Coordinates of C-alpha atoms in Angstrom, one line a residue:
Chain A
M178 CA -50.3 -57.3 -129.9
S179 CA -52.1 -59.3 -127.2
D180 CA -51.9 -58.8 -123.5
T181 CA -50.4 -62.3 -123.2
T182 CA -47.6 -61.4 -125.6
T183 CA -46.9 -58.2 -123.8
E184 CA -46.7 -60.0 -120.5
L185 CA -44.2 -62.5 -121.9
Q186 CA -42.1 -59.7 -123.4
T187 CA -42.0 -57.9 -120.1
E188 CA -41.0 -61.1 -118.3
L189 CA -38.3 -61.9 -120.9
M190 CA -36.9 -58.4 -120.7
A191 CA -36.9 -58.6 -116.8
V192 CA -35.0 -61.9 -116.9
A193 CA -32.5 -60.6 -119.5
Y194 CA -31.8 -57.5 -117.3
R195 CA -31.5 -59.8 -114.3
L196 CA -28.8 -61.9 -116.1
A197 CA -26.9 -58.8 -117.1
D198 CA -27.1 -57.4 -113.6
A199 CA -25.8 -60.7 -112.2
A200 CA -22.9 -60.7 -114.5
R201 CA -21.6 -57.2 -113.7
P202 CA -20.1 -57.8 -110.2
I203 CA -18.6 -61.1 -111.2
A204 CA -16.9 -59.6 -114.2
L205 CA -15.7 -56.6 -112.4
R206 CA -14.3 -58.7 -109.5
H207 CA -12.0 -60.4 -112.1
F208 CA -11.3 -57.5 -114.5
R209 CA -7.8 -56.1 -114.3
K210 CA -6.9 -58.5 -111.5
A211 CA -3.5 -60.2 -111.9
A212 CA -4.8 -63.3 -110.3
T213 CA -7.3 -64.0 -113.1
S214 CA -6.7 -67.5 -114.3
V215 CA -6.4 -68.1 -118.0
D216 CA -6.6 -71.5 -119.6
N217 CA -6.2 -72.2 -123.2
K218 CA -9.2 -73.9 -124.7
H219 CA -7.1 -75.0 -127.7
A220 CA -3.5 -75.9 -127.0
S221 CA -2.5 -74.5 -130.4
G222 CA -4.1 -71.1 -130.2
F223 CA -4.6 -68.2 -127.8
D224 CA -8.3 -68.5 -126.7
P225 CA -8.4 -67.8 -123.0
V226 CA -11.3 -68.6 -120.7
T227 CA -11.3 -66.5 -117.6
V228 CA -12.6 -67.6 -114.3
A229 CA -15.2 -64.8 -114.8
D230 CA -16.5 -66.5 -117.9
L231 CA -17.3 -69.7 -116.0
E232 CA -18.7 -68.1 -112.9
I233 CA -21.0 -65.8 -114.9
E234 CA -22.4 -68.6 -117.1
Q235 CA -23.0 -70.7 -113.9
A236 CA -24.9 -67.7 -112.5
F237 CA -26.9 -67.5 -115.8
R238 CA -27.8 -71.2 -115.7
K239 CA -29.0 -70.9 -112.1
I240 CA -31.2 -67.9 -112.8
L241 CA -32.6 -69.5 -116.0
T242 CA -33.3 -72.9 -114.4
E243 CA -35.4 -71.1 -111.8
A244 CA -37.0 -68.3 -113.8
R245 CA -37.4 -69.9 -117.3
P246 CA -37.2 -73.7 -116.8
D247 CA -38.9 -74.5 -120.1
D248 CA -36.6 -72.4 -122.3
A249 CA -33.5 -73.8 -124.0
V250 CA -30.1 -72.4 -123.2
L251 CA -27.2 -72.1 -125.6
G252 CA -24.0 -70.8 -123.9
E253 CA -20.3 -70.7 -124.6
E254 CA -19.0 -72.6 -121.6
F255 CA -21.4 -75.4 -120.8
E256 CA -23.5 -78.0 -122.7
N257 CA -26.6 -76.7 -124.4
T258 CA -29.9 -77.3 -122.5
A259 CA -33.0 -78.3 -124.4
G260 CA -36.3 -76.6 -123.8
T261 CA -40.0 -77.0 -124.6
S262 CA -41.2 -73.4 -124.9
G263 CA -39.8 -72.6 -128.3
L264 CA -37.5 -69.9 -126.8
T265 CA -33.7 -70.2 -126.5
W266 CA -31.5 -68.1 -124.3
I267 CA -28.2 -67.5 -126.1
V268 CA -25.5 -66.2 -123.8
D269 CA -21.8 -65.4 -123.9
P270 CA -20.7 -64.4 -120.4
I271 CA -17.5 -62.6 -121.6
D272 CA -17.4 -61.9 -125.3
G273 CA -13.9 -60.6 -126.1
T274 CA -11.9 -62.5 -123.5
R275 CA -8.6 -61.2 -125.1
G276 CA -9.7 -57.6 -124.7
F277 CA -10.7 -58.5 -121.1
I278 CA -7.3 -59.9 -120.2
C279 CA -5.6 -56.8 -121.8
G280 CA -7.7 -54.5 -119.6
M281 CA -9.5 -52.9 -122.5
P282 CA -13.2 -52.0 -122.0
T283 CA -14.2 -53.5 -125.4
W284 CA -15.5 -56.9 -124.1
G285 CA -19.1 -57.4 -123.1
V286 CA -21.6 -59.7 -121.6
L287 CA -24.0 -60.9 -124.3
V288 CA -27.6 -62.1 -123.5
A289 CA -30.2 -62.9 -126.1
V290 CA -33.5 -64.6 -126.5
A291 CA -34.4 -66.3 -129.8
D292 CA -37.6 -67.9 -131.1
A293 CA -37.9 -69.8 -134.4
S294 CA -37.5 -66.5 -136.3
G295 CA -34.2 -65.6 -134.7
P296 CA -33.2 -63.2 -131.8
I297 CA -36.1 -61.2 -130.5
L298 CA -34.2 -59.6 -127.6
G299 CA -30.6 -58.8 -127.1
I300 CA -28.3 -57.1 -124.5
I301 CA -24.7 -56.0 -125.0
D302 CA -23.5 -55.0 -121.5
Q303 CA -20.2 -53.4 -120.7
P304 CA -19.8 -53.6 -116.9
F305 CA -16.7 -51.4 -116.6
T306 CA -18.1 -48.4 -118.5
G307 CA -21.5 -49.1 -117.1
E308 CA -23.1 -49.2 -120.6
R309 CA -26.0 -51.4 -121.5
F310 CA -27.2 -51.6 -125.1
V311 CA -30.6 -53.3 -125.4
G312 CA -32.7 -54.1 -128.4
G313 CA -36.0 -56.0 -128.5
F314 CA -39.8 -55.8 -129.0
G315 CA -39.7 -52.6 -131.1
S316 CA -37.2 -50.6 -129.1
A317 CA -33.5 -50.0 -128.9
V318 CA -32.0 -48.2 -126.0
M319 CA -28.7 -47.5 -124.2
H320 CA -28.5 -47.1 -120.4
H321 CA -25.4 -45.5 -118.9
R322 CA -25.1 -44.6 -115.3
G323 CA -28.7 -43.5 -114.7
A324 CA -29.3 -42.0 -118.2
S325 CA -31.0 -43.6 -121.1
R326 CA -31.2 -42.8 -124.8
S327 CA -32.6 -44.4 -127.9
L328 CA -30.2 -46.2 -130.3
D329 CA -30.4 -45.3 -134.0
T330 CA -28.0 -46.5 -136.7
R331 CA -26.8 -43.9 -139.2
N332 CA -26.6 -43.7 -142.9
C333 CA -23.2 -42.5 -144.1
G334 CA -24.4 -42.3 -147.7
A335 CA -21.6 -44.2 -149.5
L336 CA -19.0 -46.9 -148.8
A337 CA -16.3 -44.3 -149.2
N338 CA -17.7 -42.4 -146.1
A339 CA -17.9 -45.6 -144.0
V340 CA -16.1 -46.4 -140.8
L341 CA -15.4 -50.1 -140.6
F342 CA -14.6 -52.1 -137.4
S343 CA -13.2 -55.5 -136.9
T344 CA -11.5 -57.3 -134.1
F345 CA -8.3 -58.6 -135.8
P346 CA -6.6 -57.5 -139.1
E347 CA -6.2 -61.2 -139.8
V348 CA -10.0 -61.6 -139.9
G349 CA -10.1 -65.3 -140.8
T350 CA -8.7 -67.4 -143.6
E351 CA -6.4 -65.9 -146.3
A352 CA -9.4 -65.6 -148.7
E353 CA -11.5 -64.0 -146.0
R354 CA -8.7 -61.5 -145.2
R355 CA -8.4 -60.5 -148.8
A356 CA -12.2 -60.0 -149.1
F357 CA -12.1 -57.9 -145.9
E358 CA -9.2 -55.8 -147.2
A359 CA -11.1 -55.1 -150.4
V360 CA -13.8 -53.5 -148.4
S361 CA -11.3 -51.9 -146.0
S362 CA -9.5 -50.2 -148.9
N363 CA -12.8 -48.6 -150.0
V364 CA -13.9 -47.1 -146.7
K365 CA -12.8 -43.9 -145.0
L366 CA -11.4 -45.5 -141.8
T367 CA -10.8 -49.0 -140.5
R368 CA -10.3 -49.7 -136.8
Y369 CA -9.4 -53.0 -135.0
G370 CA -9.5 -54.4 -131.5
T371 CA -13.2 -53.6 -131.0
D372 CA -14.7 -56.9 -129.8
C373 CA -18.5 -56.9 -129.3
Y374 CA -18.3 -53.1 -128.6
A375 CA -18.1 -52.7 -132.3
Y376 CA -21.7 -53.9 -132.7
A377 CA -22.8 -51.5 -130.0
M378 CA -21.2 -48.7 -131.9
V379 CA -23.1 -49.6 -135.1
A380 CA -26.3 -49.6 -133.1
S381 CA -25.4 -46.2 -131.7
G382 CA -24.8 -44.7 -135.1
Q383 CA -21.1 -44.1 -134.3
V384 CA -19.7 -46.4 -137.1
D385 CA -21.1 -48.0 -140.2
L386 CA -19.8 -51.5 -140.6
V387 CA -18.5 -54.5 -138.7
I388 CA -17.0 -57.3 -140.8
E389 CA -15.7 -60.4 -139.1
A390 CA -15.3 -64.2 -139.7
G391 CA -15.2 -67.3 -137.6
L392 CA -17.8 -66.2 -135.2
N393 CA -20.0 -68.5 -133.1
A394 CA -23.8 -68.3 -132.8
Y395 CA -23.4 -67.0 -129.2
D396 CA -21.2 -64.1 -130.5
V397 CA -23.9 -62.7 -132.8
A398 CA -27.4 -63.3 -131.3
A399 CA -27.4 -60.3 -129.0
P400 CA -25.7 -58.0 -131.6
I401 CA -28.4 -59.0 -134.2
A402 CA -31.2 -58.0 -131.9
V403 CA -29.7 -54.7 -130.8
I404 CA -28.6 -53.6 -134.3
E405 CA -31.9 -54.7 -136.0
Q406 CA -34.0 -52.8 -133.4
A407 CA -31.7 -49.8 -133.9
G408 CA -32.4 -49.8 -137.7
G409 CA -29.4 -51.7 -138.9
I410 CA -28.9 -55.1 -140.6
V411 CA -26.8 -58.1 -139.7
T412 CA -26.2 -61.0 -142.1
S413 CA -23.6 -63.5 -143.3
W414 CA -21.2 -62.2 -146.0
D415 CA -23.6 -63.6 -148.7
G416 CA -26.6 -61.7 -147.3
G417 CA -28.0 -64.9 -145.7
S418 CA -28.9 -65.5 -142.1
A419 CA -26.3 -64.5 -139.5
L420 CA -27.8 -66.8 -136.8
R421 CA -25.2 -69.5 -137.0
G422 CA -22.2 -67.2 -136.9
G423 CA -19.3 -67.7 -139.3
Q424 CA -18.7 -64.7 -141.7
I425 CA -20.7 -61.8 -140.3
I426 CA -21.4 -58.3 -141.6
A427 CA -23.3 -55.7 -139.6
A428 CA -24.3 -52.4 -141.2
G429 CA -26.1 -49.3 -140.1
N430 CA -28.1 -49.1 -143.3
A431 CA -29.2 -51.4 -146.2
D432 CA -27.3 -49.5 -148.9
I433 CA -24.0 -49.7 -147.2
H434 CA -24.7 -53.3 -146.4
A435 CA -25.3 -54.1 -150.0
A436 CA -22.3 -52.2 -151.2
A437 CA -20.0 -54.0 -148.8
I438 CA -21.4 -57.4 -149.6
E439 CA -20.9 -56.8 -153.3
V440 CA -17.2 -56.1 -152.7
L441 CA -16.8 -59.1 -150.4
Q442 CA -18.5 -61.5 -152.9
K443 CA -16.6 -60.2 -155.9
T444 CA -13.3 -60.6 -154.0
L445 CA -14.2 -64.1 -152.8
A446 CA -15.2 -65.2 -156.3
G447 CA -11.9 -63.7 -157.7
T448 CA -9.8 -65.7 -155.3
G449 CA -11.8 -68.9 -155.8
A450 CA -12.9 -69.1 -152.2
Chain B
M97 CA 14.0 -32.6 -101.4
S98 CA 13.5 -29.0 -100.3
D99 CA 10.3 -27.5 -99.1
T100 CA 10.4 -25.1 -102.1
T101 CA 10.6 -28.0 -104.4
T102 CA 7.7 -29.7 -102.7
E103 CA 5.6 -26.6 -102.9
L104 CA 6.3 -26.3 -106.6
Q105 CA 5.4 -30.0 -107.1
T106 CA 2.1 -29.6 -105.3
E107 CA 1.3 -26.5 -107.4
L108 CA 2.1 -28.3 -110.7
M109 CA 0.1 -31.3 -109.7
A110 CA -2.9 -29.1 -108.8
V111 CA -2.7 -27.2 -112.1
A112 CA -2.4 -30.5 -114.0
Y113 CA -5.5 -31.8 -112.3
R114 CA -7.3 -28.5 -113.0
L115 CA -6.5 -28.9 -116.7
A116 CA -7.8 -32.4 -116.8
D117 CA -10.9 -31.4 -114.9
A118 CA -11.5 -28.6 -117.3
A119 CA -11.2 -30.9 -120.3
R120 CA -13.7 -33.5 -119.1
P121 CA -17.1 -31.7 -119.6
I122 CA -15.9 -30.2 -122.9
A123 CA -14.9 -33.6 -124.3
L124 CA -18.0 -35.3 -123.0
R125 CA -20.2 -32.6 -124.5
H126 CA -18.9 -33.6 -128.0
F127 CA -18.3 -37.3 -127.6
R128 CA -20.8 -39.4 -129.5
K129 CA -22.6 -36.4 -130.8
A130 CA -23.5 -36.5 -134.5
A131 CA -22.9 -32.7 -134.8
T132 CA -19.2 -32.9 -134.0
S133 CA -17.4 -31.1 -136.8
V134 CA -14.4 -32.9 -138.3
D135 CA -11.9 -31.1 -140.4
N136 CA -9.0 -32.7 -142.2
K137 CA -5.7 -31.2 -141.1
H138 CA -4.0 -32.6 -144.1
A139 CA -6.1 -32.8 -147.3
S140 CA -4.3 -36.1 -148.3
G141 CA -4.9 -38.0 -145.1
F142 CA -7.5 -38.7 -142.4
D143 CA -6.5 -36.7 -139.4
P144 CA -9.6 -35.1 -137.9
V145 CA -9.7 -32.3 -135.5
T146 CA -12.8 -32.2 -133.5
V147 CA -14.4 -29.1 -132.1
A148 CA -13.6 -30.5 -128.7
D149 CA -9.9 -30.6 -129.4
L150 CA -9.9 -26.8 -130.1
E151 CA -12.2 -25.9 -127.2
I152 CA -10.1 -27.9 -124.7
E153 CA -6.8 -26.5 -125.8
Q154 CA -8.3 -22.9 -125.6
A155 CA -9.4 -23.7 -122.0
F156 CA -5.9 -25.1 -121.2
R157 CA -4.2 -22.0 -122.6
K158 CA -6.5 -19.7 -120.5
I159 CA -5.8 -21.6 -117.3
L160 CA -2.0 -21.8 -117.9
T161 CA -1.8 -18.1 -118.8
E162 CA -3.4 -17.2 -115.5
A163 CA -1.8 -19.9 -113.2
R164 CA 1.6 -20.5 -114.7
P165 CA 2.4 -17.4 -116.9
D166 CA 6.2 -18.1 -116.9
D167 CA 6.0 -21.6 -118.2
A168 CA 6.2 -22.6 -121.9
V169 CA 3.3 -24.3 -123.5
L170 CA 3.5 -26.9 -126.3
G171 CA 0.2 -28.1 -127.7
E172 CA -1.3 -29.8 -130.7
E173 CA -3.7 -27.1 -131.9
F174 CA -2.0 -23.7 -131.4
E175 CA 1.4 -22.1 -131.7
N176 CA 3.9 -22.9 -129.0
T177 CA 4.3 -20.3 -126.2
A178 CA 7.7 -19.6 -124.9
G179 CA 8.4 -19.4 -121.1
T180 CA 11.1 -18.3 -118.7
S181 CA 10.7 -20.8 -115.8
G182 CA 12.4 -23.7 -117.5
L183 CA 9.1 -25.7 -117.3
T184 CA 7.0 -26.6 -120.3
W185 CA 3.4 -27.8 -120.4
I186 CA 2.9 -30.4 -123.1
V187 CA -0.7 -31.0 -123.9
D188 CA -2.8 -33.0 -126.3
P189 CA -6.5 -32.1 -125.7
I190 CA -7.8 -35.2 -127.5
D191 CA -5.2 -37.9 -128.2
G192 CA -6.8 -40.5 -130.5
T193 CA -9.2 -38.3 -132.4
R194 CA -10.1 -41.2 -134.7
G195 CA -11.1 -43.4 -131.7
F196 CA -13.1 -40.4 -130.4
I197 CA -15.1 -40.0 -133.6
C198 CA -15.8 -43.8 -133.7
G199 CA -17.2 -43.6 -130.2
M200 CA -14.5 -45.8 -128.6
P201 CA -13.3 -44.9 -125.1
T202 CA -9.6 -45.3 -126.1
W203 CA -8.9 -41.7 -126.6
G204 CA -7.6 -39.5 -123.8
V205 CA -6.7 -36.0 -122.6
L206 CA -2.9 -35.7 -122.2
V207 CA -1.3 -33.2 -119.8
A208 CA 2.4 -33.2 -119.0
V209 CA 5.0 -30.9 -117.5
A210 CA 8.6 -31.2 -118.6
D211 CA 11.9 -29.6 -117.4
A212 CA 15.2 -29.9 -119.1
S213 CA 15.4 -33.6 -118.2
G214 CA 12.1 -34.5 -119.7
P215 CA 8.5 -35.0 -118.4
I216 CA 8.3 -34.8 -114.6
L217 CA 4.5 -35.1 -114.4
G218 CA 2.0 -36.6 -116.7
I219 CA -1.8 -37.3 -116.8
I220 CA -3.7 -39.6 -119.1
D221 CA -7.3 -38.8 -118.5
Q222 CA -10.3 -40.8 -120.0
P223 CA -13.4 -38.6 -119.4
F224 CA -16.0 -41.2 -120.6
T225 CA -14.8 -44.1 -118.3
G226 CA -13.8 -41.6 -115.6
E227 CA -10.3 -42.9 -115.4
R228 CA -7.3 -40.7 -114.6
F229 CA -3.8 -42.2 -114.8
V230 CA -1.2 -39.9 -113.1
G231 CA 2.6 -40.2 -112.8
G232 CA 5.0 -37.8 -111.2
F233 CA 7.2 -36.9 -108.3
G234 CA 7.8 -40.5 -107.2
S235 CA 4.2 -41.8 -107.5
A236 CA 2.0 -43.4 -110.1
V237 CA -1.7 -43.7 -109.3
M238 CA -5.1 -44.3 -111.1
H239 CA -8.2 -42.6 -110.0
H240 CA -11.6 -44.0 -111.0
R241 CA -14.9 -42.8 -109.8
G242 CA -13.9 -42.1 -106.3
A243 CA -11.4 -45.0 -105.9
S244 CA -7.6 -44.8 -106.3
R245 CA -4.9 -47.4 -106.6
S246 CA -1.2 -47.3 -107.3
L247 CA 0.0 -48.1 -110.8
D248 CA 2.7 -50.8 -111.3
T249 CA 4.0 -52.2 -114.5
R250 CA 4.4 -56.0 -114.8
N251 CA 7.3 -58.3 -115.8
C252 CA 6.0 -61.0 -118.2
G253 CA 9.4 -62.7 -118.1
A254 CA 10.0 -63.2 -121.9
L255 CA 9.0 -61.7 -125.2
A256 CA 7.0 -64.9 -125.9
N257 CA 4.7 -64.1 -123.0
A258 CA 4.2 -60.4 -123.9
V259 CA 1.0 -58.7 -125.0
L260 CA 1.7 -55.9 -127.5
F261 CA -0.5 -52.9 -128.3
S262 CA -0.4 -50.6 -131.3
T263 CA -2.9 -48.2 -132.8
F264 CA -2.7 -49.3 -136.4
P265 CA -1.5 -52.5 -138.0
E266 CA 0.2 -50.2 -140.7
V267 CA 2.4 -48.7 -137.9
G268 CA 4.4 -46.3 -140.2
T269 CA 6.6 -46.8 -143.2
E270 CA 7.0 -50.2 -144.9
A271 CA 10.3 -50.7 -143.1
E272 CA 8.7 -49.7 -139.8
R273 CA 5.8 -52.1 -140.4
R274 CA 8.2 -55.0 -141.1
A275 CA 10.1 -54.2 -137.9
F276 CA 6.9 -54.1 -135.9
E277 CA 5.7 -57.4 -137.4
A278 CA 9.0 -59.0 -136.4
V279 CA 8.2 -58.2 -132.8
S280 CA 4.5 -59.0 -133.2
S281 CA 5.3 -62.5 -134.5
N282 CA 7.3 -63.2 -131.4
V283 CA 4.8 -62.1 -128.8
K284 CA 1.8 -64.0 -127.3
L285 CA -0.9 -61.5 -128.4
T286 CA -1.0 -58.3 -130.5
R287 CA -4.0 -55.9 -130.3
Y288 CA -4.7 -52.8 -132.3
G289 CA -6.9 -49.7 -132.0
T290 CA -5.7 -48.7 -128.5
D291 CA -4.7 -45.0 -128.9
C292 CA -3.2 -43.5 -125.7
Y293 CA -5.1 -46.0 -123.6
A294 CA -2.4 -48.5 -124.5
Y295 CA 0.2 -46.5 -122.5
A296 CA -2.2 -46.5 -119.5
M297 CA -2.5 -50.3 -119.8
V298 CA 1.3 -50.7 -119.7
A299 CA 1.4 -48.5 -116.6
S300 CA -1.4 -50.5 -115.0
G301 CA 0.5 -53.8 -115.6
Q302 CA -2.2 -55.1 -118.0
V303 CA 0.0 -55.3 -121.0
D304 CA 3.7 -55.4 -121.7
L305 CA 4.5 -53.4 -124.8
V306 CA 3.4 -50.5 -127.0
I307 CA 5.2 -50.0 -130.3
E308 CA 4.2 -47.1 -132.6
A309 CA 5.8 -44.8 -135.1
G310 CA 5.2 -41.3 -136.4
L311 CA 4.2 -39.9 -133.0
N312 CA 4.6 -36.3 -132.0
A313 CA 6.2 -34.9 -128.8
Y314 CA 2.7 -34.1 -127.4
D315 CA 1.6 -37.7 -127.9
V316 CA 4.4 -39.1 -125.7
A317 CA 5.2 -36.7 -122.9
A318 CA 2.3 -37.7 -120.5
P319 CA 2.7 -41.5 -121.3
I320 CA 6.5 -41.2 -120.5
A321 CA 5.8 -39.7 -117.1
V322 CA 3.1 -42.1 -116.2
I323 CA 4.9 -45.3 -117.3
E324 CA 8.3 -44.3 -115.8
Q325 CA 6.7 -43.6 -112.5
A326 CA 4.9 -46.9 -112.6
G327 CA 8.2 -48.8 -113.1
G328 CA 8.3 -49.0 -116.9
I329 CA 10.4 -47.5 -119.7
V330 CA 9.7 -45.5 -122.8
T331 CA 12.3 -44.8 -125.5
S332 CA 12.7 -44.5 -129.2
W333 CA 13.2 -47.7 -131.2
D334 CA 17.0 -47.4 -130.8
G335 CA 16.8 -47.0 -127.1
G336 CA 17.3 -43.3 -127.2
S337 CA 15.1 -40.5 -125.9
A338 CA 11.4 -40.7 -126.7
L339 CA 10.9 -36.9 -126.0
R340 CA 10.6 -35.9 -129.6
G341 CA 8.2 -38.6 -130.6
G342 CA 8.8 -40.6 -133.8
Q343 CA 9.4 -44.3 -133.3
I344 CA 8.2 -45.1 -129.8
I345 CA 8.5 -48.2 -127.7
A346 CA 7.0 -48.4 -124.2
A347 CA 7.6 -51.5 -122.0
G348 CA 6.7 -52.6 -118.5
N349 CA 10.2 -53.8 -117.8
A350 CA 13.7 -53.4 -119.0
D351 CA 14.3 -57.0 -120.1
I352 CA 11.2 -57.0 -122.4
H353 CA 12.2 -53.5 -123.6
A354 CA 15.7 -54.7 -124.5
A355 CA 14.4 -57.9 -126.2
A356 CA 11.9 -56.0 -128.4
I357 CA 14.5 -53.4 -129.3
E358 CA 16.9 -56.1 -130.5
V359 CA 14.2 -57.5 -132.8
L360 CA 13.3 -54.0 -134.1
Q361 CA 16.9 -53.1 -134.8
K362 CA 17.9 -56.4 -136.4
T363 CA 14.8 -56.1 -138.7
L364 CA 15.5 -52.4 -139.6
A365 CA 19.1 -53.2 -140.4
G366 CA 18.1 -56.2 -142.5
T367 CA 15.7 -54.1 -144.6
G368 CA 18.3 -51.3 -145.0
A369 CA 16.1 -48.8 -143.3

């Protein structure tokens, strides 16, 4: 690895931490406050945007315009910004807005940097607990109130021993729900309501699988970097790239990943989906 | 209120805090450690007891034997201890053991004191986030890393505006699940995987309802005290006493409580349960 590359990595890491640092006070100023405004993005569904979401992404854009003006930016709240460097910042200021408005500490601030190969650096930050999960450039680490430790996924040995996380029991379409349930019925324990914290728990070796559908690119970029650097694997349900979101499976180890994908694909094929 | 009563209240509060303080380092020593042993209480199901659970209840028993020798003790892990004072300590060292072993900060340490009328003091403590939710003797308060604020439930105005929490989508029996789903289909948002943290969020005015089934007396005593002191209501699904556990509904306000109970009871009657 050349000195130039190392310098760039150091700079990207510093900017990523700066973004996560900037998000914390804004998020905490609005978390658990009754006055937090909630708008529905889609009149038909419940998809709130908090004031915090908008304020944080504005702060992100300001920092990136100044610190990394040649990089592209892909965010949840504003139009994408094109770049010339070949690097893209992929940010989701508050991932898990429903958890956020319920007062649960399962939401997170997601910051990632991708090159043509995919995410090369990711941060999942939980401002209320003070946890920061970071993966990139050959290391995966969790910082928590002054202490740090390395992140390592675990190998539970067999699907029957696995703990599976997902945000909603509904998962996605009817066919997606059935495929999810086929996996769920083969694992030891399934838990819901986990938002992006689920991916942090896979990276930490606490749980074995996350299976979700209907995700966006900005939901998965940071989790991909953190989990891959911690020894895990994140793909679409057919084993392809997870970069564009959609049907996502994250696993602590390749065998569990393969076993779960086999069940998903068999069930999807059986239901004609 | 007599001086004697106030002195007793102060003593009970001090002992309750002492129990919660004693639990924290034990719980945190085992939280997110791979070496945590898990035994199945029932060979047929997944009901783990962690080492932390046992160590904390042993610490509780030791403190109570010394500080309140005439009070009864009802706990999850050991035989009940009879008393002569008319007061009973109801403790659950780790409520939400499944959340605990998954690394989620939704579990809690539950400490309550009951007299013949029910719980008069309760603490829901979350050692990892550092939150302590306390209700008793006319006050409800949350302590968090040096800051304190009063707890107040909210009134969302109508069931259609309510946020509903439950630990599992399965809820209980098939009839119980259908009754739960009848309420769930009438609220704005339902979230799962919340463990005892759900009751703390009702007390905090973050959410409106918790509906669960199959609970034990030691699961509900502390939540009852915290929520009642914060302005909410906790009963069984038929509006009766929640003291013995079973089918439990907690609500931030009496109107929402009544509206949810009406749906539960109509559905249970319709299914012949």
